[in-house]
Tab-separated table of C-alpha atoms and ligand atoms in Angstrom:
chain	number	residue	atom	x	y	z
A	158	UNK	CA	-0.028	0.030	-0.010
A	159	UNK	CA	1.370	3.376	-0.921
A	160	UNK	CA	1.615	6.201	1.629
A	161	UNK	CA	-0.427	9.071	0.558
A	162	UNK	CA	0.025	12.368	2.250
A	163	UNK	CA	-3.301	14.447	1.453
A	164	UNK	CA	-2.466	17.687	3.302
A	165	UNK	CA	-1.393	19.396	6.570
A	166	UNK	CA	-3.961	20.835	9.066
A	167	UNK	CA	-3.301	23.257	11.903
A	168	UNK	CA	-5.292	24.635	14.723
A	169	UNK	CA	-4.667	27.254	17.117
A	170	UNK	CA	-7.809	27.513	18.848
A	171	UNK	CA	-6.938	25.203	21.628
A	172	UNK	CA	-5.031	25.043	24.928
A	173	UNK	CA	-3.091	22.250	26.643
A	174	UNK	CA	-3.924	20.903	30.243
A	175	UNK	CA	-1.751	18.384	31.934
A	176	UNK	CA	-2.525	16.549	35.139
A	177	UNK	CA	0.955	15.734	36.392
A	178	UNK	CA	1.640	12.596	38.509
A	179	UNK	CA	-1.741	10.869	38.827
A	180	UNK	CA	-1.813	7.668	40.459
A	181	UNK	CA	-1.736	4.663	37.700
A	182	UNK	CA	-4.691	2.557	39.024
A	183	UNK	CA	-8.283	1.997	37.439
A	184	UNK	CA	-10.519	4.768	37.824
A	185	UNK	CA	-8.243	7.602	37.582
A	186	UNK	CA	-8.797	8.575	34.020
A	187	UNK	CA	-12.427	8.028	34.450
A	188	UNK	CA	-12.470	10.645	37.194
A	189	UNK	CA	-10.497	13.228	35.316
A	190	UNK	CA	-12.812	13.361	32.173
A	191	UNK	CA	-15.913	12.873	34.478
A	192	UNK	CA	-15.114	16.050	36.268
A	193	UNK	CA	-14.208	17.693	32.861
A	194	UNK	CA	-17.704	16.764	31.389
A	195	UNK	CA	-19.362	17.973	34.554
A	196	UNK	CA	-17.760	21.167	34.068
A	197	UNK	CA	-18.900	21.272	30.301
A	198	UNK	CA	-15.243	21.329	29.088
A	199	UNK	CA	-14.986	20.048	25.601
A	200	UNK	CA	-11.946	17.645	25.169
A	201	UNK	CA	-10.192	17.118	21.808
A	202	UNK	CA	-6.983	15.202	22.147
A	203	UNK	CA	-6.237	13.095	25.021
A	204	UNK	CA	-2.767	11.779	25.582
A	205	UNK	CA	-1.497	9.369	28.283
A	206	UNK	CA	1.849	7.780	28.069
A	207	UNK	CA	3.168	4.991	30.127
A	208	UNK	CA	3.601	5.322	34.171
A	209	UNK	CA	6.936	5.220	36.132
A	210	UNK	CA	6.860	4.703	39.828
A	211	UNK	CA	3.231	4.145	39.820
A	212	UNK	CA	2.326	7.671	38.315
A	213	UNK	CA	1.793	9.136	35.040
A	214	UNK	CA	0.561	12.316	33.472
A	215	UNK	CA	-2.693	12.767	31.598
A	216	UNK	CA	-2.748	15.684	29.120
A	217	UNK	CA	-5.728	16.858	27.097
A	218	UNK	CA	-6.706	19.716	24.621
A	219	UNK	CA	-9.663	21.803	24.826
A	220	UNK	CA	-11.009	24.929	23.121
A	221	UNK	CA	-9.449	28.168	24.781
A	222	UNK	CA	-12.887	29.304	25.499
A	223	UNK	CA	-13.455	26.331	27.958
A	224	UNK	CA	-10.019	27.095	29.742
A	225	UNK	CA	-11.455	28.785	32.722
A	226	UNK	CA	-13.727	25.873	33.541
A	227	UNK	CA	-11.007	23.419	32.666
A	228	UNK	CA	-8.451	25.071	35.094
A	229	UNK	CA	-11.200	25.141	37.850
A	230	UNK	CA	-11.860	21.535	37.325
A	231	UNK	CA	-8.245	20.488	36.912
A	232	UNK	CA	-7.451	22.072	40.339
A	233	UNK	CA	-10.084	20.070	42.008
A	234	UNK	CA	-8.989	16.934	40.263
A	235	UNK	CA	-5.459	17.263	41.454
A	236	UNK	CA	-6.621	17.489	45.028
A	237	UNK	CA	-9.285	14.541	44.662
A	238	UNK	CA	-6.523	12.308	43.203
A	239	UNK	CA	-3.654	13.550	45.024
A	240	UNK	CA	-1.818	14.217	42.066
A	241	UNK	CA	1.094	16.526	42.220
A	242	UNK	CA	-0.255	19.434	40.262
A	243	UNK	CA	-1.617	20.601	36.923
A	244	UNK	CA	-0.107	22.690	34.175
A	245	UNK	CA	-1.606	24.687	31.330
A	246	UNK	CA	-0.214	25.944	28.070
A	247	UNK	CA	-2.548	28.584	26.373
A	248	UNK	CA	-0.349	29.160	23.327
A	249	UNK	CA	-0.024	25.728	21.421
A	250	UNK	CA	-0.715	24.780	17.828
A	251	UNK	CA	-1.821	21.276	16.749
A	252	UNK	CA	-0.324	20.397	13.459
A	253	UNK	CA	-1.464	17.235	11.697
A	254	UNK	CA	-0.267	15.406	8.602
A	255	UNK	CA	-3.225	13.802	7.228
A	256	UNK	CA	-2.808	10.712	4.938
A	257	UNK	CA	-3.173	7.113	4.555
A	258	UNK	CA	-1.081	4.023	4.560
A	259	UNK	CA	1.123	5.630	7.058
A	260	UNK	CA	1.554	2.552	9.372
A	261	UNK	CA	3.364	0.610	6.823
A	262	UNK	CA	5.543	3.564	6.127
A	263	UNK	CA	7.329	4.431	9.271
A	264	UNK	CA	9.554	6.798	7.165
A	265	UNK	CA	6.467	9.269	6.836
A	266	UNK	CA	6.509	9.805	10.771
A	267	UNK	CA	10.353	10.156	10.766
A	268	UNK	CA	10.119	12.892	7.801
A	269	UNK	CA	7.494	14.824	9.725
A	270	UNK	CA	9.548	14.958	12.774
A	271	UNK	CA	12.802	15.760	10.908
A	272	UNK	CA	11.095	18.540	9.142
A	273	UNK	CA	9.750	20.157	12.129
A	274	UNK	CA	13.456	19.704	13.818
A	275	UNK	CA	15.172	21.145	10.847
A	276	UNK	CA	12.649	24.333	10.987
A	277	UNK	CA	13.725	24.715	14.621
A	278	UNK	CA	10.383	23.601	15.997
A	279	UNK	CA	10.218	21.494	19.240
A	280	UNK	CA	7.687	18.671	19.431
A	281	UNK	CA	5.730	18.836	22.656
A	282	UNK	CA	3.344	16.180	22.258
A	283	UNK	CA	2.744	13.153	19.680
A	284	UNK	CA	-0.525	11.392	19.005
A	285	UNK	CA	-1.419	9.259	15.878
A	286	UNK	CA	-4.259	7.383	14.139
A	287	UNK	CA	-4.207	5.411	11.090
A	288	UNK	CA	-4.948	8.560	8.946
A	289	UNK	CA	-3.102	11.246	10.978
A	290	UNK	CA	-0.009	12.246	12.771
A	291	UNK	CA	-0.623	14.820	15.045
A	292	UNK	CA	2.025	17.051	16.856
A	293	UNK	CA	1.521	19.768	19.568
A	294	UNK	CA	3.964	22.597	19.152
A	295	UNK	CA	4.473	26.214	20.294
A	296	UNK	CA	1.833	28.124	18.817
A	297	UNK	CA	4.094	30.895	17.485
A	298	UNK	CA	5.806	28.487	15.418
A	299	UNK	CA	2.731	27.551	13.445
A	300	UNK	CA	3.370	29.124	10.144
A	301	UNK	CA	6.977	28.046	10.210
A	302	UNK	CA	5.958	24.559	10.933
A	303	UNK	CA	3.112	24.312	8.221
A	304	UNK	CA	5.361	25.883	5.551
A	305	UNK	CA	8.114	23.398	6.197
A	306	UNK	CA	5.964	20.358	6.116
A	307	UNK	CA	4.309	21.676	2.773
A	308	UNK	CA	7.584	21.994	1.169
A	309	UNK	CA	8.843	18.503	2.552
A	310	UNK	CA	5.927	16.753	1.335
A	311	UNK	CA	5.537	18.546	-1.798
A	312	UNK	CA	2.179	19.946	-0.940
A	313	UNK	CA	0.838	23.044	-2.642
A	314	UNK	CA	-0.604	25.780	-0.206
A	315	UNK	CA	-4.172	24.867	-1.488
A	316	UNK	CA	-3.839	21.937	0.899
A	317	UNK	CA	-3.551	24.113	3.973
A	318	UNK	CA	-6.664	23.356	5.911
A	319	UNK	CA	-7.234	25.259	9.225
A	320	UNK	CA	-9.273	23.278	11.602
A	321	UNK	CA	-12.028	25.201	12.886
A	322	UNK	CA	-14.564	23.625	15.367
B	246	UNK	CA	-23.952	17.313	16.981
B	247	UNK	CA	-24.904	14.019	18.498
B	248	UNK	CA	-22.332	11.696	19.623
B	249	UNK	CA	-22.576	8.517	17.562
B	250	UNK	CA	-20.921	5.261	18.964
B	251	UNK	CA	-20.580	2.909	16.048
B	252	UNK	CA	-18.351	0.224	17.501
B	253	UNK	CA	-15.479	-1.117	19.446
B	254	UNK	CA	-12.297	-2.426	17.982
B	255	UNK	CA	-9.531	-4.607	19.412
B	256	UNK	CA	-6.192	-5.665	18.439
B	257	UNK	CA	-3.682	-7.827	20.167
B	258	UNK	CA	-1.191	-8.309	17.048
B	259	UNK	CA	1.050	-5.279	18.499
B	260	UNK	CA	3.648	-4.733	21.133
B	261	UNK	CA	4.496	-1.566	22.866
B	262	UNK	CA	8.060	0.002	23.064
B	263	UNK	CA	8.909	3.083	25.104
B	264	UNK	CA	12.159	4.958	24.909
B	265	UNK	CA	12.304	6.306	28.391
B	266	UNK	CA	13.738	9.769	29.386
B	267	UNK	CA	14.803	11.088	25.825
B	268	UNK	CA	16.070	14.710	25.912
B	269	UNK	CA	13.254	17.194	24.818
B	270	UNK	CA	14.992	18.950	22.103
B	271	UNK	CA	14.304	19.215	18.334
B	272	UNK	CA	15.511	16.108	16.425
B	273	UNK	CA	14.897	13.711	18.929
B	274	UNK	CA	11.694	12.225	17.633
B	275	UNK	CA	12.975	12.253	14.218
B	276	UNK	CA	15.964	10.271	15.175
B	277	UNK	CA	13.849	7.685	16.878
B	278	UNK	CA	11.553	7.049	13.949
B	279	UNK	CA	14.408	7.356	11.372
B	280	UNK	CA	16.035	4.654	13.077
B	281	UNK	CA	13.001	2.477	13.227
B	282	UNK	CA	12.131	3.006	9.705
B	283	UNK	CA	15.814	2.172	8.695
B	284	UNK	CA	15.178	-1.112	10.581
B	285	UNK	CA	11.922	-1.726	8.838
B	286	UNK	CA	9.910	-1.554	11.949
B	287	UNK	CA	6.227	-0.777	11.112
B	288	UNK	CA	4.904	1.731	13.537
B	289	UNK	CA	1.218	2.199	14.426
B	290	UNK	CA	0.462	4.411	17.442
B	291	UNK	CA	3.078	6.889	18.499
B	292	UNK	CA	2.418	8.501	21.827
B	293	UNK	CA	4.675	11.396	23.479
B	294	UNK	CA	3.121	13.171	26.472
B	295	UNK	CA	4.730	16.466	27.950
B	296	UNK	CA	8.384	16.689	29.234
B	297	UNK	CA	9.537	17.149	32.779
B	298	UNK	CA	13.027	18.243	33.857
B	299	UNK	CA	14.036	18.397	30.131
B	300	UNK	CA	12.961	14.942	29.094
B	301	UNK	CA	10.004	12.906	28.175
B	302	UNK	CA	9.086	9.220	27.078
B	303	UNK	CA	8.334	8.161	23.374
B	304	UNK	CA	6.087	5.089	22.924
B	305	UNK	CA	4.936	3.416	20.019
B	306	UNK	CA	3.297	0.043	18.960
B	307	UNK	CA	4.433	-2.126	16.340
B	308	UNK	CA	3.445	-5.604	14.941
B	309	UNK	CA	4.903	-8.273	17.305
B	310	UNK	CA	6.551	-9.792	14.044
B	311	UNK	CA	8.662	-6.528	14.047
B	312	UNK	CA	9.521	-6.818	17.693
B	313	UNK	CA	13.095	-8.235	17.372
B	314	UNK	CA	14.274	-5.409	14.926
B	315	UNK	CA	12.342	-2.843	17.151
B	316	UNK	CA	14.138	-4.016	20.173
B	317	UNK	CA	17.702	-3.770	18.536
B	318	UNK	CA	16.839	-0.417	17.031
B	319	UNK	CA	15.547	0.888	20.504
B	320	UNK	CA	18.716	-0.240	22.087
B	321	UNK	CA	20.860	1.665	19.528
B	322	UNK	CA	18.503	4.696	19.994
B	323	UNK	CA	18.874	4.781	23.939
B	324	UNK	CA	22.675	4.795	23.434
B	325	UNK	CA	22.730	7.585	20.543
B	326	UNK	CA	20.379	9.840	22.495
B	327	UNK	CA	21.762	8.826	25.833
B	328	UNK	CA	18.158	8.269	26.936
B	329	UNK	CA	17.799	6.271	30.069
B	330	UNK	CA	16.645	2.828	28.699
B	331	UNK	CA	13.872	1.296	26.728
B	332	UNK	CA	11.104	-0.878	27.584
B	333	UNK	CA	8.820	-3.297	26.025
B	334	UNK	CA	5.513	-4.853	26.644
B	335	UNK	CA	4.587	-7.821	24.440
B	336	UNK	CA	1.360	-8.566	25.799
B	337	UNK	CA	-0.950	-5.551	25.060
B	338	UNK	CA	-4.347	-5.068	23.637
B	339	UNK	CA	-5.337	-1.981	21.804
B	340	UNK	CA	-9.118	-1.166	22.331
B	341	UNK	CA	-10.793	1.674	20.384
B	342	UNK	CA	-14.125	3.299	20.913
B	343	UNK	CA	-15.178	4.305	17.319
B	344	UNK	CA	-17.619	7.133	16.689
B	345	UNK	CA	-18.394	10.602	15.861
B	346	UNK	CA	-18.944	14.082	17.602
B	347	UNK	CA	-16.974	12.866	20.663
B	348	UNK	CA	-15.106	16.038	20.861
B	349	UNK	CA	-18.386	17.909	21.938
B	350	UNK	CA	-19.305	15.010	24.256
B	351	UNK	CA	-16.580	14.710	26.628
B	352	UNK	CA	-18.807	12.320	28.695
B	353	UNK	CA	-18.123	9.756	26.160
B	354	UNK	CA	-14.554	9.422	27.030
B	355	UNK	CA	-15.554	9.583	30.765
B	356	UNK	CA	-17.875	6.797	30.148
B	357	UNK	CA	-15.224	4.533	28.238
B	358	UNK	CA	-12.698	5.007	31.018
B	359	UNK	CA	-15.167	4.422	33.826
B	360	UNK	CA	-16.534	1.340	31.903
B	361	UNK	CA	-12.957	-0.039	32.073
B	362	UNK	CA	-12.222	0.817	35.663
B	363	UNK	CA	-15.524	-1.015	36.678
B	364	UNK	CA	-14.306	-4.118	34.788
B	365	UNK	CA	-11.079	-4.011	36.524
B	366	UNK	CA	-8.964	-3.032	33.683
B	367	UNK	CA	-6.248	-0.655	34.000
B	368	UNK	CA	-5.487	1.901	31.226
B	369	UNK	CA	-1.798	2.102	30.070
B	370	UNK	CA	-1.790	4.495	27.173
B	371	UNK	CA	-4.393	6.746	25.813
B	372	UNK	CA	-4.731	8.484	22.561
B	373	UNK	CA	-7.466	9.968	20.642
B	374	UNK	CA	-8.616	11.099	17.170
B	375	UNK	CA	-11.858	12.917	16.245
B	376	UNK	CA	-13.423	9.544	15.492
B	377	UNK	CA	-11.561	7.099	17.942
B	378	UNK	CA	-10.835	6.971	21.663
B	379	UNK	CA	-7.925	4.331	21.759
B	380	UNK	CA	-6.671	2.593	25.032
B	381	UNK	CA	-3.699	0.348	25.547
B	382	UNK	CA	-4.528	-2.133	28.256
B	383	UNK	CA	-3.270	-5.572	29.304
B	384	UNK	CA	-3.551	-8.087	26.711
B	385	UNK	CA	-5.164	-10.738	28.739
B	386	UNK	CA	-8.223	-8.426	29.673
B	387	UNK	CA	-9.130	-7.733	26.073
B	388	UNK	CA	-12.274	-9.883	26.415
B	389	UNK	CA	-13.431	-8.327	29.467
B	390	UNK	CA	-12.875	-4.920	28.125
B	391	UNK	CA	-14.628	-5.325	25.022
B	392	UNK	CA	-17.629	-6.906	26.473
B	393	UNK	CA	-17.824	-4.224	29.069
B	394	UNK	CA	-17.699	-1.661	26.448
B	395	UNK	CA	-20.352	-3.329	24.513
B	396	UNK	CA	-22.561	-3.411	27.354
B	397	UNK	CA	-22.047	0.118	28.394
B	398	UNK	CA	-22.647	1.655	25.016
B	399	UNK	CA	-25.514	-0.484	23.988
B	400	UNK	CA	-23.676	-2.227	21.083
B	401	UNK	CA	-24.417	-5.771	20.162
B	402	UNK	CA	-21.911	-8.240	19.368
B	403	UNK	CA	-22.154	-7.721	15.704
B	404	UNK	CA	-20.356	-4.443	16.415
B	405	UNK	CA	-16.971	-6.395	17.470
B	406	UNK	CA	-14.455	-5.512	14.960
B	407	UNK	CA	-10.989	-7.187	15.294
B	408	UNK	CA	-8.413	-4.971	13.707
B	409	UNK	CA	-6.116	-7.102	11.492
B	410	UNK	CA	-3.519	-5.483	9.580
C	502	LIG	C1	-3.777	6.737	34.609
C	502	LIG	C2	-5.089	6.185	34.443
C	502	LIG	O1	-5.257	6.090	32.880
C	502	LIG	C3	-5.380	4.809	35.120
C	502	LIG	N1	-4.448	3.807	34.719
C	502	LIG	C4	-6.743	4.371	34.759
C	502	LIG	O2	-6.867	3.379	34.429
C	502	LIG	O3	-7.653	5.098	34.854
C	503	LIG	C1	10.853	14.701	22.559
C	503	LIG	C2	10.940	14.864	21.335
C	503	LIG	O1	9.653	15.006	20.568
C	503	LIG	C3	11.629	16.406	20.860
C	503	LIG	N1	10.866	17.560	21.628
C	503	LIG	C4	11.576	16.613	19.342
C	503	LIG	O2	11.067	17.590	18.978
C	503	LIG	O3	12.044	15.711	18.616
């Protein structure tokens, strides 16, 4: 199967929240997102990586318009779970390479990450699906990142899609 | 927009590899996946959460058939990056709730995580896209997890889809 790259999307409408050092036991993720749902916080990306010493971090992105409620709920969650703290980044950009067949072409992810590195863009979060490789980066680097990816993957600027929700 | 849950998928064909404590600077993710591509390691999920003290972890899943090459490449990457170590989990299951409209229904993720918790299933990794909430769990809990999610979301067993690649 060929890898087909159809475009690059960018979204600067969201903020990132991380609950740091939550206990790694059943019910914890449920509690975090039950509290967010109760607070009417919309959630886009959810990212949790492996634990160490019995704890891990849970990050998610939300519309910036939900951030006040998200912070209030995050503070309560930290107390309830006896997590260490929470952190917020209000200036992120979510960049996604959209395509197909990427699972059998690991070089595509490598090329995306190399392109961002060569453009001086640090990658903060990575999350993938079968049709999309998404990176969260510093918000003020969004233009640099998108242009570099277009050049690297031979996409004309007609393929730029700003995700609006 | 309504949240529509169309099914649950499960996949026990993959293993998880984590490069632990990589430096958080441009070029690191590129190096990891360039080495994996060079070693012909197919990569499905890639998960990276936020860094702490200048380091973070990078996890990915690969077909179990690629694991020998993945481990060899991971060992080389650890040395090249002066990461702390790498770890492997050969017995995982990837469970995905597939649907639409989930971003504006944070309760859906909460319900998925609560269902797994109530079934005694610990969640190891979480990654989402607009149409899918994916969790990596212990492989031997796959049946318990899938049945619990079917019941919780009112899906009949006709909706079980084993992902084969
Ligand atoms: C950390 C969190 O995901 C926990 N393992 C849970 O199952 O809820
Ligand atoms: C950790 C890794 O993602 C690093 N921040 C990079 O940009 O490559």
